[in-house]
Short mmCIF file of N, CA, C and O in Angstrom, two decimals:
data_model
loop_
_atom_site.label_atom_id
_atom_site.label_comp_id
_atom_site.label_asym_id
_atom_site.label_seq_id
_atom_site.Cartn_x
_atom_site.Cartn_y
_atom_site.Cartn_z
N THR A 1 -17.42 -14.85 21.64
CA THR A 1 -16.96 -15.34 20.36
C THR A 1 -15.45 -15.29 20.31
O THR A 1 -14.81 -14.48 20.97
N CYS A 2 -14.90 -16.12 19.48
CA CYS A 2 -13.45 -16.21 19.34
C CYS A 2 -13.03 -15.54 18.03
O CYS A 2 -13.48 -15.91 16.96
N VAL A 3 -12.20 -14.53 18.14
CA VAL A 3 -11.70 -13.83 16.96
C VAL A 3 -10.21 -14.09 16.87
O VAL A 3 -9.48 -13.84 17.81
N THR A 4 -9.75 -14.58 15.75
CA THR A 4 -8.33 -14.85 15.60
C THR A 4 -7.60 -13.61 15.12
O THR A 4 -8.17 -12.75 14.46
N ILE A 5 -6.35 -13.53 15.47
CA ILE A 5 -5.53 -12.39 15.05
C ILE A 5 -5.37 -12.39 13.54
O ILE A 5 -5.35 -11.34 12.91
N ALA A 6 -5.31 -13.56 12.93
CA ALA A 6 -5.17 -13.63 11.47
C ALA A 6 -6.37 -13.00 10.77
O ALA A 6 -6.23 -12.32 9.77
N ALA A 7 -7.56 -13.21 11.30
CA ALA A 7 -8.75 -12.63 10.69
C ALA A 7 -8.75 -11.12 10.84
O ALA A 7 -9.16 -10.39 9.93
N ILE A 8 -8.26 -10.63 11.96
CA ILE A 8 -8.20 -9.18 12.17
C ILE A 8 -7.14 -8.56 11.28
O ILE A 8 -7.36 -7.54 10.64
N SER A 9 -5.97 -9.17 11.21
CA SER A 9 -4.86 -8.56 10.48
C SER A 9 -5.02 -8.64 8.97
O SER A 9 -4.47 -7.83 8.25
N SER A 10 -5.78 -9.61 8.47
CA SER A 10 -5.88 -9.75 7.03
C SER A 10 -7.07 -9.00 6.44
O SER A 10 -7.27 -9.02 5.24
N GLY A 11 -7.85 -8.35 7.24
CA GLY A 11 -9.00 -7.62 6.73
C GLY A 11 -10.23 -8.52 6.75
O GLY A 11 -10.30 -9.48 7.49
N ILE A 12 -11.18 -8.19 5.93
CA ILE A 12 -12.42 -8.96 5.89
C ILE A 12 -12.24 -10.13 4.96
O ILE A 12 -11.81 -9.99 3.84
N ASN A 13 -12.56 -11.31 5.45
CA ASN A 13 -12.46 -12.53 4.66
C ASN A 13 -13.83 -13.13 4.48
O ASN A 13 -14.68 -13.05 5.36
N ALA A 14 -14.06 -13.75 3.35
CA ALA A 14 -15.31 -14.46 3.10
C ALA A 14 -14.97 -15.73 2.35
O ALA A 14 -13.99 -15.79 1.61
N GLU A 15 -15.77 -16.75 2.55
CA GLU A 15 -15.54 -18.02 1.86
C GLU A 15 -16.09 -17.93 0.45
O GLU A 15 -17.19 -17.46 0.22
N TYR A 16 -15.30 -18.40 -0.50
CA TYR A 16 -15.69 -18.39 -1.90
C TYR A 16 -15.12 -19.63 -2.55
O TYR A 16 -13.93 -19.71 -2.79
N GLY A 17 -15.96 -20.59 -2.80
CA GLY A 17 -15.52 -21.82 -3.44
C GLY A 17 -14.45 -22.55 -2.66
O GLY A 17 -13.54 -23.12 -3.23
N GLY A 18 -14.53 -22.52 -1.34
CA GLY A 18 -13.53 -23.18 -0.51
C GLY A 18 -12.30 -22.34 -0.24
O GLY A 18 -11.45 -22.73 0.52
N HIS A 19 -12.19 -21.19 -0.89
CA HIS A 19 -11.06 -20.29 -0.68
C HIS A 19 -11.57 -19.01 -0.04
O HIS A 19 -12.68 -18.57 -0.31
N SER A 20 -10.73 -18.40 0.77
CA SER A 20 -11.16 -17.15 1.38
C SER A 20 -10.88 -15.98 0.44
O SER A 20 -9.88 -15.97 -0.28
N VAL A 21 -11.79 -15.03 0.42
CA VAL A 21 -11.62 -13.81 -0.37
C VAL A 21 -11.15 -12.73 0.59
O VAL A 21 -11.81 -12.43 1.58
N ASN A 22 -10.01 -12.15 0.30
CA ASN A 22 -9.42 -11.15 1.18
C ASN A 22 -9.56 -9.78 0.53
O ASN A 22 -9.16 -9.58 -0.61
N SER A 23 -10.12 -8.85 1.27
CA SER A 23 -10.27 -7.49 0.73
C SER A 23 -8.99 -6.68 0.86
O SER A 23 -8.89 -5.61 0.28
N ASN A 24 -8.00 -7.19 1.61
CA ASN A 24 -6.71 -6.50 1.81
C ASN A 24 -6.88 -5.11 2.41
O ASN A 24 -6.14 -4.19 2.08
N GLN A 25 -7.86 -4.96 3.28
CA GLN A 25 -8.17 -3.68 3.89
C GLN A 25 -7.00 -3.14 4.72
O GLN A 25 -6.65 -1.97 4.59
N LEU A 26 -6.40 -3.98 5.53
CA LEU A 26 -5.31 -3.53 6.39
C LEU A 26 -4.10 -3.09 5.57
O LEU A 26 -3.53 -2.02 5.82
N LEU A 27 -3.73 -3.88 4.59
CA LEU A 27 -2.60 -3.53 3.73
C LEU A 27 -2.88 -2.22 2.99
O LEU A 27 -1.98 -1.37 2.86
N ALA A 28 -4.10 -2.03 2.54
CA ALA A 28 -4.46 -0.80 1.82
C ALA A 28 -4.32 0.41 2.73
O ALA A 28 -3.77 1.45 2.32
N TRP A 29 -4.82 0.32 3.94
CA TRP A 29 -4.74 1.45 4.86
C TRP A 29 -3.30 1.74 5.28
O TRP A 29 -2.90 2.91 5.41
N ILE A 30 -2.52 0.69 5.50
CA ILE A 30 -1.11 0.91 5.86
C ILE A 30 -0.38 1.59 4.71
O ILE A 30 0.40 2.52 4.93
N SER A 31 -0.63 1.13 3.49
CA SER A 31 0.05 1.75 2.34
C SER A 31 -0.38 3.20 2.16
O SER A 31 0.41 4.03 1.73
N CYS A 32 -1.62 3.50 2.51
CA CYS A 32 -2.12 4.87 2.37
C CYS A 32 -1.56 5.78 3.45
O CYS A 32 -1.14 6.91 3.17
N LEU A 33 -1.52 5.31 4.67
CA LEU A 33 -1.11 6.16 5.79
C LEU A 33 0.40 6.22 5.99
O LEU A 33 0.90 7.23 6.49
N CYS A 34 1.12 5.17 5.62
CA CYS A 34 2.55 5.11 5.91
C CYS A 34 3.45 5.22 4.68
O CYS A 34 4.65 5.42 4.83
N PHE A 35 2.90 5.06 3.52
CA PHE A 35 3.73 5.05 2.32
C PHE A 35 3.20 6.10 1.33
O PHE A 35 2.74 7.14 1.75
N PHE A 36 3.25 5.84 0.05
CA PHE A 36 2.88 6.83 -0.97
C PHE A 36 1.36 6.94 -1.04
O PHE A 36 0.69 6.12 -1.66
N TRP A 37 0.81 7.97 -0.40
CA TRP A 37 -0.65 8.04 -0.20
C TRP A 37 -1.47 8.15 -1.47
O TRP A 37 -2.60 7.65 -1.48
N PRO A 38 -1.02 8.78 -2.57
CA PRO A 38 -1.90 8.82 -3.75
C PRO A 38 -2.25 7.43 -4.28
O PRO A 38 -3.39 7.18 -4.67
N LEU A 39 -1.29 6.52 -4.29
CA LEU A 39 -1.59 5.16 -4.71
C LEU A 39 -2.29 4.38 -3.61
O LEU A 39 -3.10 3.48 -3.88
N GLY A 40 -2.00 4.73 -2.36
CA GLY A 40 -2.66 4.08 -1.23
C GLY A 40 -4.15 4.36 -1.20
O GLY A 40 -4.95 3.50 -0.82
N ILE A 41 -4.55 5.56 -1.61
CA ILE A 41 -5.98 5.89 -1.67
C ILE A 41 -6.69 4.99 -2.67
O ILE A 41 -7.80 4.51 -2.41
N VAL A 42 -6.05 4.74 -3.81
CA VAL A 42 -6.66 3.84 -4.79
C VAL A 42 -6.81 2.44 -4.20
O VAL A 42 -7.84 1.78 -4.39
N ALA A 43 -5.81 2.00 -3.43
CA ALA A 43 -5.89 0.69 -2.78
C ALA A 43 -7.05 0.63 -1.80
O ALA A 43 -7.78 -0.37 -1.73
N VAL A 44 -7.24 1.70 -1.03
CA VAL A 44 -8.36 1.75 -0.07
C VAL A 44 -9.70 1.70 -0.81
O VAL A 44 -10.63 1.00 -0.39
N ILE A 45 -9.80 2.44 -1.89
CA ILE A 45 -11.05 2.44 -2.67
C ILE A 45 -11.33 1.05 -3.23
O ILE A 45 -12.47 0.57 -3.17
N LYS A 46 -10.31 0.39 -3.77
CA LYS A 46 -10.49 -0.97 -4.29
C LYS A 46 -10.87 -1.94 -3.18
O LYS A 46 -11.71 -2.82 -3.37
N SER A 47 -10.27 -1.77 -2.02
CA SER A 47 -10.60 -2.63 -0.88
C SER A 47 -12.04 -2.44 -0.44
O SER A 47 -12.76 -3.40 -0.14
N ASN A 48 -12.48 -1.19 -0.42
CA ASN A 48 -13.89 -0.92 -0.07
C ASN A 48 -14.83 -1.48 -1.12
O ASN A 48 -15.92 -1.96 -0.79
N SER A 49 -14.43 -1.44 -2.38
CA SER A 49 -15.24 -2.05 -3.44
C SER A 49 -15.34 -3.55 -3.24
O SER A 49 -16.39 -4.15 -3.48
N SER A 50 -14.26 -4.16 -2.79
CA SER A 50 -14.27 -5.59 -2.49
C SER A 50 -15.25 -5.91 -1.37
O SER A 50 -16.04 -6.86 -1.45
N ASP A 51 -15.23 -5.09 -0.32
CA ASP A 51 -16.17 -5.28 0.79
C ASP A 51 -17.62 -5.11 0.32
O ASP A 51 -18.50 -5.87 0.72
N ARG A 52 -17.84 -4.13 -0.52
CA ARG A 52 -19.18 -3.89 -1.03
C ARG A 52 -19.67 -5.07 -1.88
O ARG A 52 -20.81 -5.50 -1.77
N CYS A 53 -18.77 -5.61 -2.72
CA CYS A 53 -19.14 -6.78 -3.52
C CYS A 53 -19.46 -7.98 -2.64
O CYS A 53 -20.39 -8.73 -2.93
N MET A 54 -18.69 -8.16 -1.56
CA MET A 54 -18.99 -9.26 -0.63
C MET A 54 -20.36 -9.07 0.00
O MET A 54 -21.09 -10.03 0.19
N GLY A 55 -20.69 -7.83 0.32
CA GLY A 55 -22.00 -7.55 0.91
C GLY A 55 -23.14 -7.85 -0.03
O GLY A 55 -24.23 -8.22 0.39
N HIS A 56 -22.90 -7.70 -1.33
CA HIS A 56 -23.93 -8.00 -2.33
C HIS A 56 -23.90 -9.45 -2.77
O HIS A 56 -24.71 -9.85 -3.61
N GLY A 57 -22.94 -10.22 -2.26
CA GLY A 57 -22.85 -11.63 -2.63
C GLY A 57 -22.07 -11.89 -3.91
O GLY A 57 -22.04 -13.01 -4.40
N ASP A 58 -21.44 -10.88 -4.45
CA ASP A 58 -20.64 -11.02 -5.67
C ASP A 58 -19.21 -11.37 -5.28
O ASP A 58 -18.34 -10.52 -5.19
N MET A 59 -18.96 -12.66 -5.06
CA MET A 59 -17.64 -13.08 -4.58
C MET A 59 -16.57 -12.96 -5.67
O MET A 59 -15.41 -12.72 -5.37
N GLU A 60 -16.94 -13.13 -6.92
CA GLU A 60 -15.97 -12.97 -8.01
C GLU A 60 -15.50 -11.52 -8.08
O GLU A 60 -14.31 -11.24 -8.22
N GLY A 61 -16.43 -10.58 -7.97
CA GLY A 61 -16.06 -9.16 -7.95
C GLY A 61 -15.25 -8.82 -6.72
O GLY A 61 -14.31 -8.01 -6.79
N ALA A 62 -15.60 -9.41 -5.59
CA ALA A 62 -14.86 -9.17 -4.35
C ALA A 62 -13.43 -9.65 -4.49
O ALA A 62 -12.49 -8.96 -4.06
N LYS A 63 -13.26 -10.81 -5.09
CA LYS A 63 -11.91 -11.35 -5.29
C LYS A 63 -11.12 -10.45 -6.23
O LYS A 63 -9.95 -10.13 -5.98
N ARG A 64 -11.74 -10.00 -7.31
CA ARG A 64 -11.07 -9.15 -8.29
C ARG A 64 -10.64 -7.81 -7.66
O ARG A 64 -9.50 -7.37 -7.83
N HIS A 65 -11.54 -7.19 -6.92
CA HIS A 65 -11.22 -5.91 -6.29
C HIS A 65 -10.20 -6.08 -5.17
O HIS A 65 -9.36 -5.21 -4.95
N GLY A 66 -10.28 -7.18 -4.43
CA GLY A 66 -9.31 -7.45 -3.37
C GLY A 66 -7.91 -7.62 -3.91
O GLY A 66 -6.93 -7.11 -3.34
N GLU A 67 -7.80 -8.33 -5.04
CA GLU A 67 -6.48 -8.49 -5.66
C GLU A 67 -5.97 -7.17 -6.22
O GLU A 67 -4.78 -6.88 -6.14
N ALA A 68 -6.87 -6.35 -6.77
CA ALA A 68 -6.47 -5.04 -7.27
C ALA A 68 -5.99 -4.15 -6.11
O ALA A 68 -5.02 -3.41 -6.25
N ALA A 69 -6.68 -4.23 -4.97
CA ALA A 69 -6.26 -3.45 -3.80
C ALA A 69 -4.86 -3.84 -3.37
O ALA A 69 -4.04 -2.98 -3.03
N LYS A 70 -4.58 -5.13 -3.39
CA LYS A 70 -3.25 -5.61 -3.01
C LYS A 70 -2.19 -5.07 -3.98
O LYS A 70 -1.12 -4.62 -3.55
N LYS A 71 -2.47 -5.10 -5.28
CA LYS A 71 -1.51 -4.60 -6.27
C LYS A 71 -1.26 -3.10 -6.09
O LYS A 71 -0.11 -2.65 -6.15
N TRP A 72 -2.33 -2.33 -5.86
CA TRP A 72 -2.15 -0.89 -5.67
C TRP A 72 -1.38 -0.60 -4.38
O TRP A 72 -0.57 0.33 -4.33
N ALA A 73 -1.64 -1.38 -3.32
CA ALA A 73 -0.93 -1.18 -2.06
C ALA A 73 0.56 -1.48 -2.22
O ALA A 73 1.42 -0.74 -1.73
N ILE A 74 0.87 -2.56 -2.93
CA ILE A 74 2.27 -2.91 -3.17
C ILE A 74 2.93 -1.82 -4.02
O ILE A 74 4.08 -1.44 -3.77
N ALA A 75 2.21 -1.30 -5.00
CA ALA A 75 2.74 -0.22 -5.82
C ALA A 75 3.04 1.02 -4.97
O ALA A 75 4.06 1.69 -5.18
N ALA A 76 2.18 1.32 -4.01
CA ALA A 76 2.40 2.46 -3.12
C ALA A 76 3.65 2.25 -2.27
O ALA A 76 4.45 3.18 -2.08
N ILE A 77 3.83 1.05 -1.77
CA ILE A 77 4.99 0.76 -0.92
C ILE A 77 6.27 0.84 -1.75
O ILE A 77 7.25 1.47 -1.33
N VAL A 78 6.28 0.22 -2.92
CA VAL A 78 7.48 0.23 -3.77
C VAL A 78 7.81 1.66 -4.21
O VAL A 78 8.98 2.07 -4.19
N THR A 79 6.79 2.43 -4.58
CA THR A 79 7.02 3.82 -5.00
C THR A 79 7.66 4.63 -3.89
O THR A 79 8.61 5.39 -4.13
N GLN A 80 7.16 4.47 -2.67
CA GLN A 80 7.73 5.23 -1.55
C GLN A 80 9.16 4.82 -1.27
O GLN A 80 10.01 5.67 -0.98
N VAL A 81 9.46 3.54 -1.36
CA VAL A 81 10.83 3.07 -1.14
C VAL A 81 11.77 3.64 -2.21
O VAL A 81 12.87 4.10 -1.90
N VAL A 82 11.33 3.62 -3.46
CA VAL A 82 12.15 4.18 -4.54
C VAL A 82 12.35 5.68 -4.34
O VAL A 82 13.48 6.18 -4.46
N PHE A 83 11.28 6.41 -4.04
CA PHE A 83 11.42 7.85 -3.80
C PHE A 83 12.35 8.13 -2.61
O PHE A 83 13.14 9.07 -2.64
N GLY A 84 12.24 7.33 -1.57
CA GLY A 84 13.11 7.49 -0.41
C GLY A 84 14.57 7.25 -0.75
O GLY A 84 15.46 7.98 -0.30
N ALA A 85 14.82 6.22 -1.57
CA ALA A 85 16.20 5.93 -1.97
C ALA A 85 16.76 7.05 -2.83
O ALA A 85 17.91 7.48 -2.65
N VAL A 86 15.96 7.56 -3.76
CA VAL A 86 16.41 8.67 -4.61
C VAL A 86 16.68 9.90 -3.76
O VAL A 86 17.69 10.60 -3.95
N ALA A 87 15.80 10.20 -2.83
CA ALA A 87 16.00 11.36 -1.95
C ALA A 87 17.26 11.20 -1.11
O ALA A 87 18.02 12.16 -0.91
N ALA A 88 17.52 9.99 -0.62
CA ALA A 88 18.73 9.75 0.18
C ALA A 88 19.98 9.93 -0.66
O ALA A 88 20.97 10.53 -0.19
N ILE A 89 19.95 9.45 -1.89
CA ILE A 89 21.11 9.61 -2.78
C ILE A 89 21.35 11.09 -3.08
O ILE A 89 22.50 11.56 -3.03
N ILE A 90 20.30 11.83 -3.36
CA ILE A 90 20.44 13.27 -3.63
C ILE A 90 20.98 13.99 -2.40
O ILE A 90 21.85 14.86 -2.50
N TYR A 91 20.51 13.62 -1.22
CA TYR A 91 20.98 14.24 0.03
C TYR A 91 22.45 13.95 0.25
O TYR A 91 23.22 14.86 0.62
N VAL A 92 22.87 12.71 0.02
CA VAL A 92 24.29 12.36 0.21
C VAL A 92 25.15 13.15 -0.77
O VAL A 92 26.21 13.67 -0.39
N ILE A 93 24.72 13.27 -2.01
CA ILE A 93 25.47 14.04 -3.00
C ILE A 93 25.57 15.50 -2.57
O ILE A 93 26.63 16.12 -2.65
N TYR A 94 24.48 16.06 -2.07
CA TYR A 94 24.47 17.44 -1.59
C TYR A 94 25.44 17.64 -0.43
O TYR A 94 26.21 18.61 -0.41
N VAL A 95 25.43 16.72 0.52
CA VAL A 95 26.32 16.84 1.68
C VAL A 95 27.77 16.71 1.24
O VAL A 95 28.64 17.47 1.69
N VAL A 96 28.06 15.78 0.36
CA VAL A 96 29.43 15.60 -0.11
C VAL A 96 29.91 16.86 -0.83
O VAL A 96 31.04 17.33 -0.61
N LEU A 97 29.07 17.42 -1.68
CA LEU A 97 29.45 18.66 -2.38
C LEU A 97 29.62 19.83 -1.41
O LEU A 97 30.52 20.64 -1.56
N ALA A 98 28.73 19.93 -0.42
CA ALA A 98 28.83 21.01 0.55
C ALA A 98 30.10 20.88 1.38
O ALA A 98 30.79 21.89 1.63
N VAL A 99 30.45 19.68 1.80
CA VAL A 99 31.64 19.48 2.60
C VAL A 99 32.89 19.73 1.77
O VAL A 99 33.84 20.37 2.22
N SER A 100 32.90 19.24 0.53
CA SER A 100 34.08 19.44 -0.32
C SER A 100 34.27 20.92 -0.66
O SER A 100 35.40 21.39 -0.77
N THR A 101 33.18 21.66 -0.82
CA THR A 101 33.28 23.09 -1.08
C THR A 101 33.77 23.82 0.15
O THR A 101 34.61 24.73 0.05
N ALA A 102 33.28 23.45 1.32
CA ALA A 102 33.71 24.09 2.56
C ALA A 102 35.17 23.81 2.86
O ALA A 102 35.92 24.68 3.28
N VAL A 103 35.61 22.57 2.62
CA VAL A 103 37.01 22.22 2.88
C VAL A 103 37.91 22.89 1.85
O VAL A 103 39.01 23.35 2.16
N GLY A 104 37.47 22.99 0.62
CA GLY A 104 38.26 23.60 -0.46
C GLY A 104 38.41 25.10 -0.30
O GLY A 104 39.33 25.70 -0.84
N SER A 105 37.52 25.75 0.46
CA SER A 105 37.60 27.21 0.60
C SER A 105 38.58 27.64 1.68
O SER A 105 38.87 28.80 1.80
N TYR A 106 39.09 26.71 2.48
CA TYR A 106 40.05 27.08 3.53
C TYR A 106 41.39 27.14 2.96
O TYR A 106 42.25 26.79 2.63
#
């Protein structure tokens, strides 16, 4: 059988009214393992719900849960980027204060 890379990378797809329903499984797992995991877990759960709906033939529910999984995964990625930026700013301020204090004490 021929498996395309697009089908593997996009998660489980199913045809629904001429459009594919994407569970966003890969994006959910990446957001959970590499970014802000509390929101990533919600994305994984929504993605699994999408797969379950596809298994029961409920394509509307699968589409709804797949879109929710994508939103939660994006929220996890954005949250981690914001937290990382805030942490970097705090670290730079700390280093600047530490260096200025050390130089001022000589």
